[in-house]
Coordinates of C-alpha atoms in Angstrom, one line a residue:
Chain P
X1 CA -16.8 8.6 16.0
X2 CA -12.9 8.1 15.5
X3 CA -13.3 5.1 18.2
X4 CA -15.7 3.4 15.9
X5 CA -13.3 4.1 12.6
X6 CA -10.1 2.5 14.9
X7 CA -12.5 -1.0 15.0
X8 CA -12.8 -0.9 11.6
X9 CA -11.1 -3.6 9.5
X10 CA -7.7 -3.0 7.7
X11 CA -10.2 -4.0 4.8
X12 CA -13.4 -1.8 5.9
X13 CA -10.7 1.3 6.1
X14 CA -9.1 1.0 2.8
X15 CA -12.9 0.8 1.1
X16 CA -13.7 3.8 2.9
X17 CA -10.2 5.4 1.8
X18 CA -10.7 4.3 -1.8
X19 CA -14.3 5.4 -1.9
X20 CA -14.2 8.9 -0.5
X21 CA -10.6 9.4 -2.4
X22 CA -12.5 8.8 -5.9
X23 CA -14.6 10.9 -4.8
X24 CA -12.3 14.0 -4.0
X25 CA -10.9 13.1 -7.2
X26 CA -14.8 14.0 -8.7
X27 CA -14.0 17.1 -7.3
X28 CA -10.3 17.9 -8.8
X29 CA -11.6 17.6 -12.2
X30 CA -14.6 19.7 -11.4
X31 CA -12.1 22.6 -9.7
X32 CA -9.8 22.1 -12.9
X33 CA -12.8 22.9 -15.4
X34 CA -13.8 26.5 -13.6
X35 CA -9.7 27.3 -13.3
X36 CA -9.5 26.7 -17.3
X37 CA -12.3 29.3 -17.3
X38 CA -9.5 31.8 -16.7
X39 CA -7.7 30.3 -19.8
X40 CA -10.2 30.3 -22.5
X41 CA -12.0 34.5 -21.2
X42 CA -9.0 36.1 -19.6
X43 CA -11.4 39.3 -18.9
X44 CA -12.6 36.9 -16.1
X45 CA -16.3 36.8 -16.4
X46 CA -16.8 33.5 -17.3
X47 CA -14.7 32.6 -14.5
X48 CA -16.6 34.5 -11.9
X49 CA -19.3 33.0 -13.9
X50 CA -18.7 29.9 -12.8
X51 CA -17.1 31.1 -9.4
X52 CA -20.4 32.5 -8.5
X53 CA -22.9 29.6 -9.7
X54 CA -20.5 27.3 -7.5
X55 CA -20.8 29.7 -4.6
X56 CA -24.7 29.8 -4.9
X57 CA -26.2 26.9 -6.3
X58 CA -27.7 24.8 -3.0
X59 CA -26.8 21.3 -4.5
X60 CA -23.1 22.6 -5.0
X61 CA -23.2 24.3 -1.6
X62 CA -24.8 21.0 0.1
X63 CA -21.9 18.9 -1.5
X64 CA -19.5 21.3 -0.2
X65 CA -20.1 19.6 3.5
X66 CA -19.7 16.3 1.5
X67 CA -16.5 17.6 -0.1
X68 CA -14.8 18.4 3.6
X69 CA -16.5 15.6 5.2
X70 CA -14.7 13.6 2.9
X71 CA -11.2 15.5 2.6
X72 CA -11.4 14.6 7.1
X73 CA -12.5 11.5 6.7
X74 CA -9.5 10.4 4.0
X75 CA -7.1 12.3 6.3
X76 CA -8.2 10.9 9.8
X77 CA -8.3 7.5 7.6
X78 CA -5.0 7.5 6.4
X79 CA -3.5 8.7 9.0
X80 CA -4.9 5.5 11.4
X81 CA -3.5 3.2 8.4
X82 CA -0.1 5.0 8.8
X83 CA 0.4 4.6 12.2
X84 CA -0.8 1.0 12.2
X85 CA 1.5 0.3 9.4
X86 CA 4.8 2.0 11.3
X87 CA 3.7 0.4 15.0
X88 CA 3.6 -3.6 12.3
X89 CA 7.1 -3.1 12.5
X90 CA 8.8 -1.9 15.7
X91 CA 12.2 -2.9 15.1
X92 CA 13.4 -2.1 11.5
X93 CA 15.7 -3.6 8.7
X94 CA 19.4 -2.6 8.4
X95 CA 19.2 -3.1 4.7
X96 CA 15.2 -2.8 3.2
X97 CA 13.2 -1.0 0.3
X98 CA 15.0 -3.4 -2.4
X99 CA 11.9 -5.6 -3.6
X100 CA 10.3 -4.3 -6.7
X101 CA 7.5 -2.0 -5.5
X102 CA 4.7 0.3 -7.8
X103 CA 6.3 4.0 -8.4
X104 CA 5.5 6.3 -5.7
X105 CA 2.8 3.6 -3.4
X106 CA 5.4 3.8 -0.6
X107 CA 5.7 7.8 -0.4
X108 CA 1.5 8.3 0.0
X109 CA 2.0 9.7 3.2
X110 CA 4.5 12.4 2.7
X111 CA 2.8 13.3 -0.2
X112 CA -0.6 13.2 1.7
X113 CA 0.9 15.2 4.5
X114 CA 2.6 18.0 1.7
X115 CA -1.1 18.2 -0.3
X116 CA -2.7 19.0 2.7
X117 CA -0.1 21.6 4.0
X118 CA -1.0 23.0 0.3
X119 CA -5.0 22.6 0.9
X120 CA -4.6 24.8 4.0
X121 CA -3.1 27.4 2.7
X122 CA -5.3 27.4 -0.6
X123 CA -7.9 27.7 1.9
X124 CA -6.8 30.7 3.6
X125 CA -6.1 32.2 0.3
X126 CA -9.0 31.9 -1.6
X127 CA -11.5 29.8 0.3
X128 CA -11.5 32.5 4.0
X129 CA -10.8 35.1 1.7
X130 CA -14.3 34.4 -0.4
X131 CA -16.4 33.4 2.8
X132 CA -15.4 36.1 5.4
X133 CA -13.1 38.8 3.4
X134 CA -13.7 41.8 1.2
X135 CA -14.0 41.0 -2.5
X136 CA -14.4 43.2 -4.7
X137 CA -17.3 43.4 -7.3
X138 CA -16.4 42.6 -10.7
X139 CA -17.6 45.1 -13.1
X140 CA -21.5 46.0 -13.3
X141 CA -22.5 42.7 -12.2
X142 CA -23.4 41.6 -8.2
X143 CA -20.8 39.0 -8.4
X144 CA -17.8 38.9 -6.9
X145 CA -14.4 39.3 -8.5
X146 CA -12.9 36.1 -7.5
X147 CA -11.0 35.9 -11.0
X148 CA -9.0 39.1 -9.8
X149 CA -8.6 37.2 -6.6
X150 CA -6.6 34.3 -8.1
X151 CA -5.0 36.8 -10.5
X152 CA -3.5 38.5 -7.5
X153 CA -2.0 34.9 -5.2
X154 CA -0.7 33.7 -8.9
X155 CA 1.4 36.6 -9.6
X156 CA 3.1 36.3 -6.3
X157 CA 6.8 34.0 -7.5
X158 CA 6.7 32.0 -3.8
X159 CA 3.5 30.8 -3.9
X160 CA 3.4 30.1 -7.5
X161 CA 6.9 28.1 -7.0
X162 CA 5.0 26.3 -3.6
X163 CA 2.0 25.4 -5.9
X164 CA 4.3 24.1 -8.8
X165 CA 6.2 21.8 -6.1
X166 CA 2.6 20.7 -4.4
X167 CA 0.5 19.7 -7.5
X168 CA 3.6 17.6 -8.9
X169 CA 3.1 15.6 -5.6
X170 CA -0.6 15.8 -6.0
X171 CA 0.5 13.8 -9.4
X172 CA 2.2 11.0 -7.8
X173 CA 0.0 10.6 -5.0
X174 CA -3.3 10.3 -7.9
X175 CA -1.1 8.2 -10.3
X176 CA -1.0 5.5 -7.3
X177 CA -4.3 6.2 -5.7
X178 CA -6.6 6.0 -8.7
X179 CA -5.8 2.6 -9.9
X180 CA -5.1 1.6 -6.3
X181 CA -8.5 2.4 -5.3
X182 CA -9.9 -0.4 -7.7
X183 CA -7.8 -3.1 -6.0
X184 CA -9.1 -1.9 -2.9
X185 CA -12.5 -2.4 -4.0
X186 CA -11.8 -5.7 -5.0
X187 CA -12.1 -4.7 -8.7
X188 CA -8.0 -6.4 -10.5
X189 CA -9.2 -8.3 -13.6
X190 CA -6.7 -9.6 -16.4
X191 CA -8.7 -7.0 -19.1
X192 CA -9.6 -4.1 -17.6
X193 CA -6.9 -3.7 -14.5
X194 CA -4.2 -2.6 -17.3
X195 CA -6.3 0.2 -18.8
X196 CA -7.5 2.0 -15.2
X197 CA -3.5 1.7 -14.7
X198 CA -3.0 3.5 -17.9
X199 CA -6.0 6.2 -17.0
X200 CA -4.6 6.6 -13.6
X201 CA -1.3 8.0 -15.2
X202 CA -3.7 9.9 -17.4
X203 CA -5.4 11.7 -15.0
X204 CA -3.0 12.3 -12.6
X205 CA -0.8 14.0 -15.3
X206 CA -3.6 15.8 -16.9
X207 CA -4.8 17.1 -13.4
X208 CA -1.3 18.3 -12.3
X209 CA -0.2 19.9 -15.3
X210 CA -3.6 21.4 -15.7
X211 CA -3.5 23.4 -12.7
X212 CA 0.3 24.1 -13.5
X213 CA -0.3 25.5 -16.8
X214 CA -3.3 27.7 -15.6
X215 CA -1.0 29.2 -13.1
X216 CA 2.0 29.6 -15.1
X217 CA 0.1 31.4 -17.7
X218 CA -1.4 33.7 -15.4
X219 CA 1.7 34.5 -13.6
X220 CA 4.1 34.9 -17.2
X221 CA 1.2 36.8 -19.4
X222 CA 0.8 40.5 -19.5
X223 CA -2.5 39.8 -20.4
X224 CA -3.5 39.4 -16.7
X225 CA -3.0 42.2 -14.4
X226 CA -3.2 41.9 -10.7
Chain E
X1 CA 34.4 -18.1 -2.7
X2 CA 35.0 -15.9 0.4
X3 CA 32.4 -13.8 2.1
X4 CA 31.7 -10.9 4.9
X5 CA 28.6 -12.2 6.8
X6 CA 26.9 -9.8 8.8
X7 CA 24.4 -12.0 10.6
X8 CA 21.7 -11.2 13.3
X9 CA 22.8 -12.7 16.8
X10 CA 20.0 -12.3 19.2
X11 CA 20.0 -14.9 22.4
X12 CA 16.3 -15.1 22.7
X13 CA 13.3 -13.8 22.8
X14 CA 13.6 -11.1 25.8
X15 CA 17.5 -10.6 25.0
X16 CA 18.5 -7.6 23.2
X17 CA 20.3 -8.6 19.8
X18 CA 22.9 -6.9 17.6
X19 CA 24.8 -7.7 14.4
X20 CA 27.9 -9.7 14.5
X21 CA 30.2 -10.3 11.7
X22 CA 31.6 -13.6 10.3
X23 CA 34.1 -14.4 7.5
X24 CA 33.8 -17.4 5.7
X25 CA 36.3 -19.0 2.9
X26 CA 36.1 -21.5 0.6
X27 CA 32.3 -21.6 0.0
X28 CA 31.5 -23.4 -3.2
X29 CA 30.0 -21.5 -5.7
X30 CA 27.6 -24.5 -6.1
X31 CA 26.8 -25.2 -2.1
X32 CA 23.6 -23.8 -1.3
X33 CA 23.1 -20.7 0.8
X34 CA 21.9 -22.7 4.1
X35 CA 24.6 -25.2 3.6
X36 CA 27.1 -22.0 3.9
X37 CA 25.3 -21.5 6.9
X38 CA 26.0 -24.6 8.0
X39 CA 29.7 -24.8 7.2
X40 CA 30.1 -21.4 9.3
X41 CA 27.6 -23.2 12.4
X42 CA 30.1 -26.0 12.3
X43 CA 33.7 -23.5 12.6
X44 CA 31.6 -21.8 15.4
X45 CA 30.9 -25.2 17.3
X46 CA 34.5 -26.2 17.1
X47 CA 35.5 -22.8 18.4
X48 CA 33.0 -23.6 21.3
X49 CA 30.8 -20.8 20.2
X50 CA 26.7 -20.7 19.8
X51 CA 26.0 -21.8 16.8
X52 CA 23.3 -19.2 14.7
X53 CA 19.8 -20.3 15.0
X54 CA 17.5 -20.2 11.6
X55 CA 14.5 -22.3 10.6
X56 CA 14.6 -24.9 7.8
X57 CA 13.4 -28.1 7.3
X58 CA 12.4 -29.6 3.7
X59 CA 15.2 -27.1 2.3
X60 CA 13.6 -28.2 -1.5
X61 CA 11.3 -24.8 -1.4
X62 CA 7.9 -26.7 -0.1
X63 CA 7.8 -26.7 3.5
X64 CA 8.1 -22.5 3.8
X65 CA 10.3 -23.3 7.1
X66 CA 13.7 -21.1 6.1
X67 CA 12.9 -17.4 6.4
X68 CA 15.7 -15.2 5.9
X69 CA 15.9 -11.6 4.5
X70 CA 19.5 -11.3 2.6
X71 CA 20.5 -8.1 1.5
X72 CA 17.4 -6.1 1.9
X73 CA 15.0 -8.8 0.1
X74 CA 13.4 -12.0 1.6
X75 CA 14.4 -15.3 0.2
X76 CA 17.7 -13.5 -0.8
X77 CA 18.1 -11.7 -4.9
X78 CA 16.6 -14.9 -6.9
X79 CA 12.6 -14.4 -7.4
X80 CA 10.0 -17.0 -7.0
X81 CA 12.7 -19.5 -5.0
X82 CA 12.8 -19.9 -1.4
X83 CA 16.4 -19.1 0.3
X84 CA 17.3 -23.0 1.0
X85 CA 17.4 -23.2 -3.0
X86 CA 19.3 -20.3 -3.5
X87 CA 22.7 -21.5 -4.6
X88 CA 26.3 -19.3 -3.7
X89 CA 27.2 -18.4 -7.0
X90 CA 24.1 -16.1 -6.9
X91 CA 26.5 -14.1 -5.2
X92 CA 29.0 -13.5 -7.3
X93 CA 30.9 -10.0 -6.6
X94 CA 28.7 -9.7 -3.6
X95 CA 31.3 -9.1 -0.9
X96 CA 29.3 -8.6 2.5
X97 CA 25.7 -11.0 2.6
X98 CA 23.6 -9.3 5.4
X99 CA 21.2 -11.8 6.6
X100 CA 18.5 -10.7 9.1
X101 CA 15.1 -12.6 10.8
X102 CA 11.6 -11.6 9.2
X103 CA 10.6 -8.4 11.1
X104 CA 7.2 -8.4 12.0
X105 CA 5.2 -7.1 15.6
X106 CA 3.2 -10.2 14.4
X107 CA 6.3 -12.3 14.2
X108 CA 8.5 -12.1 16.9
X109 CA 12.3 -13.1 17.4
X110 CA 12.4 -16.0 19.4
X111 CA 16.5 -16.3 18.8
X112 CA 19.0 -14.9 16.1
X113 CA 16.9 -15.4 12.5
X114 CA 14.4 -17.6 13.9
X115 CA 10.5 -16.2 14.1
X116 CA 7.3 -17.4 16.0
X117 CA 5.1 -17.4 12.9
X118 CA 2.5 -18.9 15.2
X119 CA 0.4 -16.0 14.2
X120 CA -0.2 -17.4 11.1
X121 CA -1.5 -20.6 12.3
X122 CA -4.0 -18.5 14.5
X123 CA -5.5 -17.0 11.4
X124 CA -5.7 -20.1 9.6
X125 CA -7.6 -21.5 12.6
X126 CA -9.7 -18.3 12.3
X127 CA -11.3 -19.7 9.2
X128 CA -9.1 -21.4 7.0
X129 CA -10.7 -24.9 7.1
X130 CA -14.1 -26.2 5.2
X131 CA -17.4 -28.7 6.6
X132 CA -16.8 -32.0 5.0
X133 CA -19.3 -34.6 6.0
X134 CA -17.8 -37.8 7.7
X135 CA -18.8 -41.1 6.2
X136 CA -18.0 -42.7 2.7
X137 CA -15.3 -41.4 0.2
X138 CA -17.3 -39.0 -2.1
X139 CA -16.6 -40.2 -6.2
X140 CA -13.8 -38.2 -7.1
X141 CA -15.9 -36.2 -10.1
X142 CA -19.2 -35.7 -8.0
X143 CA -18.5 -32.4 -8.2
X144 CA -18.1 -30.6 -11.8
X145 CA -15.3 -27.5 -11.3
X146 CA -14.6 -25.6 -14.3
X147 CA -10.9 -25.6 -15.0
X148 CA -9.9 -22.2 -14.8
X149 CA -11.4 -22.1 -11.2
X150 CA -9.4 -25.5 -10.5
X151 CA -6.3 -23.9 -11.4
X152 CA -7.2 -20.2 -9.8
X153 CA -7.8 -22.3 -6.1
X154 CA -4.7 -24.4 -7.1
X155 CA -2.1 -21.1 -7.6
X156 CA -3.5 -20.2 -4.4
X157 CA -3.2 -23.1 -2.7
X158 CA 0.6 -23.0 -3.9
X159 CA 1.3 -20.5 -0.8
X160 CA 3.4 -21.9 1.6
X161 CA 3.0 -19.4 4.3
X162 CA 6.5 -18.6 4.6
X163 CA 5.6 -15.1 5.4
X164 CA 8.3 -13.6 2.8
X165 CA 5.0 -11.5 1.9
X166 CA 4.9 -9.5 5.7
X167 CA 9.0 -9.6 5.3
X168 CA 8.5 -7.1 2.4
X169 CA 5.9 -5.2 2.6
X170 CA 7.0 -1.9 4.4
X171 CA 3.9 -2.2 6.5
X172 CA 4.6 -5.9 7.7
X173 CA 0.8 -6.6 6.4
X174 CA 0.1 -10.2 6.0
X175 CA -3.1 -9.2 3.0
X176 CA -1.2 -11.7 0.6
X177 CA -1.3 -14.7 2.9
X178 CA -4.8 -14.2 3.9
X179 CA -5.9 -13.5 0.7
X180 CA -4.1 -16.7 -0.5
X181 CA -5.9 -19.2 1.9
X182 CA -9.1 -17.2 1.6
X183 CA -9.1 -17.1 -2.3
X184 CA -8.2 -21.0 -2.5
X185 CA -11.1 -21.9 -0.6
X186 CA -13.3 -19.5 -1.9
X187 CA -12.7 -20.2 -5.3
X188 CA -14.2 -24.4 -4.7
X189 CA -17.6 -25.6 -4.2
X190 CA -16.3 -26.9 -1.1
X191 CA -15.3 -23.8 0.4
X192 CA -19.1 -22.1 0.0
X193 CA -20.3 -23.2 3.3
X194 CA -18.2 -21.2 5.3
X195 CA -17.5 -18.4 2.6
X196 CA -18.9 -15.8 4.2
X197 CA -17.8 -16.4 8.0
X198 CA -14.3 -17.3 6.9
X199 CA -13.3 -14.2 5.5
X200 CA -14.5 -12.0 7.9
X201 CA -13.1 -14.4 10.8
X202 CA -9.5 -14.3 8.9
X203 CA -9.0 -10.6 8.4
X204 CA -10.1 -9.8 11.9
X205 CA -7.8 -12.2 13.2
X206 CA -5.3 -10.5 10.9
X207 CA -5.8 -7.7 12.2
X208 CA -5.5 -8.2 15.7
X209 CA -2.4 -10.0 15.6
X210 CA -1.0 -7.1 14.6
X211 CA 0.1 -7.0 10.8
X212 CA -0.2 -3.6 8.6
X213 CA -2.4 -2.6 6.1
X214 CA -2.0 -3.3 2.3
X215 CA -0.6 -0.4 0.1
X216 CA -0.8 -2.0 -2.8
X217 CA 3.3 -1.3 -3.4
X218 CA 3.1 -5.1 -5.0
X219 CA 6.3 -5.9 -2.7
X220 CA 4.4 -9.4 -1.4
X221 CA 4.1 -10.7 -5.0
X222 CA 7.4 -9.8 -6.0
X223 CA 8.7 -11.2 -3.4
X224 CA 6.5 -14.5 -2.8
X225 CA 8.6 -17.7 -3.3
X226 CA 5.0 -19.2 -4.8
X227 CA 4.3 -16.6 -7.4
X228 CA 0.9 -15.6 -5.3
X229 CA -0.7 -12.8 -7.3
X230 CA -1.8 -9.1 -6.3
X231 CA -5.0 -10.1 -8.2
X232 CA -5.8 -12.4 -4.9
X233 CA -6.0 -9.7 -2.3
X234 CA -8.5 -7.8 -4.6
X235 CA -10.6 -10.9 -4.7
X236 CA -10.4 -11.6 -0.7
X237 CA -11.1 -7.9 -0.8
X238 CA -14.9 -8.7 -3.2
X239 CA -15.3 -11.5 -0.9
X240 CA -15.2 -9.2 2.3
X241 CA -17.3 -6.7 0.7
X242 CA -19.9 -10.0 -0.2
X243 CA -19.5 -11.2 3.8
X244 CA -20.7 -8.2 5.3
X245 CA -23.1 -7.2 3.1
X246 CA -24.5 -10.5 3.1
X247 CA -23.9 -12.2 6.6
X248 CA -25.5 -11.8 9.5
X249 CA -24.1 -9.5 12.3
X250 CA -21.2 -11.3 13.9
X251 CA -19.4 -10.5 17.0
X252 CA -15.8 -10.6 15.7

C-alpha cells in the first residue's frame, strides 16, 4: 500500500489529503455535539446517552474503521508531502520566510505532529479506557458512565492545561485546512472562495473554543464532581 | 549610496560555495539593481578578480532570465517587477543587500547566482504545446472565444517562467508555473486536443524533477513578477481531476 501512495501525484495526494481531512472534520463537529451534552444535563445521562448510542449503533461502529482509516491515511499522507517538500530544497536560504504567506499554512506540520501527540493520548484516556477498561455503570441503567469518565481526566490541571494548548493548534491547523481543501479540489471561484475563507475561520474557532469551554466548565464548576 | 553586499560566490556546479562580502560606494539611487551589479563586476575585473555570475538578458521584466532572491524575497522588496527593474533607491536605509541563487533540488547552481532552470523546459516539453494543422493561415476570427476566457488564457500566458514562484514557496514547488502553462492552454479551443494528456504529462514531469508540493501559503502569487493567480493552480487542479477521470490509462 504505502508504495502505491509514494507514486501518487503531488496532485493525486493533496485530493486525497483534502478529501479524508473534510471528512475528519465531519467527525469534529459530530464529537463536539455529544461533549456539549455534558453542558446542557450535567447529571450526565444525556451524555452517556449519546456516549452509548455512539458505542452501539453498527453504522456508527462501521464508520469508526472509516474514521481511523482516515486519521492513517491523512497522517501517512502528510507526512510523504512533508518530506518531499524538505528533500525540494536541500540547501536552504540565509535570509527566507519574508513573502506574504496565508496565517498559519506554513506551520501544518508542527501543528499536525502536536494534534496527533494529543489524539494519542485522548485515546488512552478515554478511547482504551472505554474498549478494554473497567467503567463503571451509571445509575440504574446498563450503560456505562463515560460522562463520569471525562469528568474525572477534566478535573486533572495538566491535562486540562495540555488540552487548552492542543485544541488552539487544532484551530490554526482547521482555519488553514478547511478552505485549503477547496483549492485542492480545484474549487477557487471569485464568489464563493471568500465566504468558505470566512467559514473556515468560523469553524475552526467554533470547534476549538467549543471543546475549550466544555472543558473549562467542567474543570471550574462545583457542579461536576469527579 | 553605499552598500554591504553579501553575495553567493559558488565556482561551479560541483564546488562547494559560501558567502562573500562586497562594499560598494557611490551607487545611484536611480541605477538599477543589476547595473550595481555590474559596477561591482567591473572593480572586481580591474582587481583581477572573478567576476559574480547571474543571469539576465532582456533586463525590461519580459525575458524571465534575472533570478535573484534579495533579502529573503525573489525579485528583491518591489511586487509584481522582476529584479532587473528594481531601481537602488528601493533601498533606501537598507544597509546590507543579501543576494542569493533560486534554491531549488529542481534547480541547481551551476555558478554563484546562476541556476539550470532546464527543468522547466522539460515540463513544458512534457505537454505544454497544442496540434495545429500545417497548411493555409486559418482567418483570424474562425474561431469565436468569449472574452473573459481570452483574457483568463492571456493573464496566464503572462508567466515568464522565471521560477520566482519555486524561489518562494518553502517547499520549492513549481504548482504555479505548471498551472500557468496548463491553464493558458486549457482555457482556448486550441488547447482541447491535448487537454487531457497535457495535464497529466506536466505534473508528472513536475513531479519527478523534483519540486515540492503546494501548501497553499500563496507565497508564488505574491511573489510572481507576472501577477499569476492562486486561482490557476485550483483550475490545473479541476483539470487533473477531469484527465484522470476521463482519459484513458496512461503510462506516465
Amino acid at each position: 500500500m504505502s508504495n502505491s501512495i509514494l507514486q501518487y501525484s503531488s496532485i493525486t495526494k493533496k485530493i486525497v489529503m483534502a478529501l479524508v481531512g473534510l471528512f475528519l472534520l465531519m467527525f469534529l463537529l459530530v464529537h463536539l455535539a455529544v461533549n456539549s451534552f455534558l453542558i446542557f444535563d450535567p447529571s450526565r445521562a444525556l451524555f452517556n446517552e449519546g456516549a452509548h448510542f455512539m458505542a452501539t449503533n453498527p453504522l456508527i461502529q462501521s464508520m469508526q474503521y472509516f474514521l481511523f482509516g482516515g486519521f492513517i491515511l491523512h497522517i501517512i499522507l502528510g507526512l510523504i508531502l512533508q518530506i518531499q517538500n524538505w528533500l525540494a530544497r536541500p540547501v536552504r536560504y540565509k535570509i527566507e520566510g519574508w513573502s506574504h504567506t496565508s496565517p498559519f499554512s506554513k506551520f501544518m506540520i508542527h501543528t499536525g505532529i502536536i494534534i496527533f501527540i494529543f489524539l494519542l493520548i485522548h485515546f488512552i484516556n478515554f478511547f482504551f479506557v472505554a474498549k478494554f477498561g473497567e467503567v463503571p455503570v451509571f445509575a440504574d441503567t446498563e450503560m456505562e458512565d463515560m460522562g463520569l469518565l471525562v469528568i474525572q481526566v477534566f478535573k486533572i490541571p495538566g491535562y486540562v492545561a495540555f488540552y487548552v494548548v492542543a485544541l488552539i493548534l487544532l484551530a490554526f491547523h482547521l482555519h488553514h485546512a478547511f478552505q485549503s481543501a477547496f483549492q485542492s479540489l480545484g474549487m477557487n471561484h471569485s464568489k464563493y472562495t471568500p465566504f468558505i475563507k470566512g467559514l473556515s475561520t468560523v469553524l475552526s474557532v467554533v470547534i476549538s473554543l467549543g471543546f475549550i469551554a466544555i472543558t473549562l466548565v467542567i474543570f471550574f464548576s462545583s457542579r461536576y464532581q469527579a | 549610496m553605499d552598500f554591504t553586499l553579501k553575495i553567493w560566490r559558488q565556482k561551479d556546479a560541483k564546488t562547494r560555495g559560501s558567502f562573500q562580502t562586497y562594499k560598494v560606494t557611490d551607487i545611484s539611487s536611480d541605477s538599477s539593481f543589476l547595473e550595481m551589479l555590474d559596477i561591482l563586476n567591473e572593480s572586481l575585473v580591474l582587481k583581477g578578480e572573478m567576476p559574480i555570475n547571474f543571469d539576465n538578458d532582456c533586463r525590461e521584466g519580459i525575458c524571465g532570465a534575472c533570478s535573484l532572491y534579495v533579502n529573503g524575497r525573489p525579485h528583491g522588496p518591489d511586487t509584481e517587477i522582476t529584479i532587473c527593474q528594481v531601481h537602488m533607491r528601493k533601498f533606501k536605509n537598507v544597509g546590507t543587500i543579501v543576494i542569493e541563487p533560486w534554491r531549488s533540488k529542481a534547480f541547481p547552481v551551476l555558478s554563484d547566482l546562476m541556476i539550470d532552470r532546464s527543468a522547466f523546459d522539460k515540463i513544458i516539453q512534457a505537454g505544454g504545446y497544442i496540434s495545429a494543422s500545417t497548411g493555409g493561415v486559418p482567418d483570424a476570427n474562425a474561431i469565436l472565444i468569449r472574452k473573459e476566457k481570452a483574457d483568463e488564457s492571456m493573464d496566464a500566458a503572462a508567466c515568464i517562467g522565471c521560477g520566482a514562484c519555486v524561489a518562494a514557496c518553502k517547499n520549492a514547488s513549481a504548482m504555479l508555473f505548471v498551472s500557468a502553462k496548463v491553464s493558458h492552454l486549457a482555457l482556448l479551443p486550441q488547447g482541447q486536443v491535448e487537454a487531457k494528456r497535457r495535464v497529466q504529462m506536466m505534473v508528472a514531469e513536475m513531479d519527478g524533477q523534483g519540486f515540492g508540493n503546494c501548501t497553499n501559503t500563496g507565497a508564488c502569487e505574491a511573489e510572481c513578477p507576472k501577477g499569476i493567480k492562486l486561482t490557476y493552480i485550483a483550475r490545473m487542479n479541476r483539470e487533473f481531476i477531469a484527465g484522470k477521470m476521463g482519459a484513458q490509462k496512461m503510462d506516465l
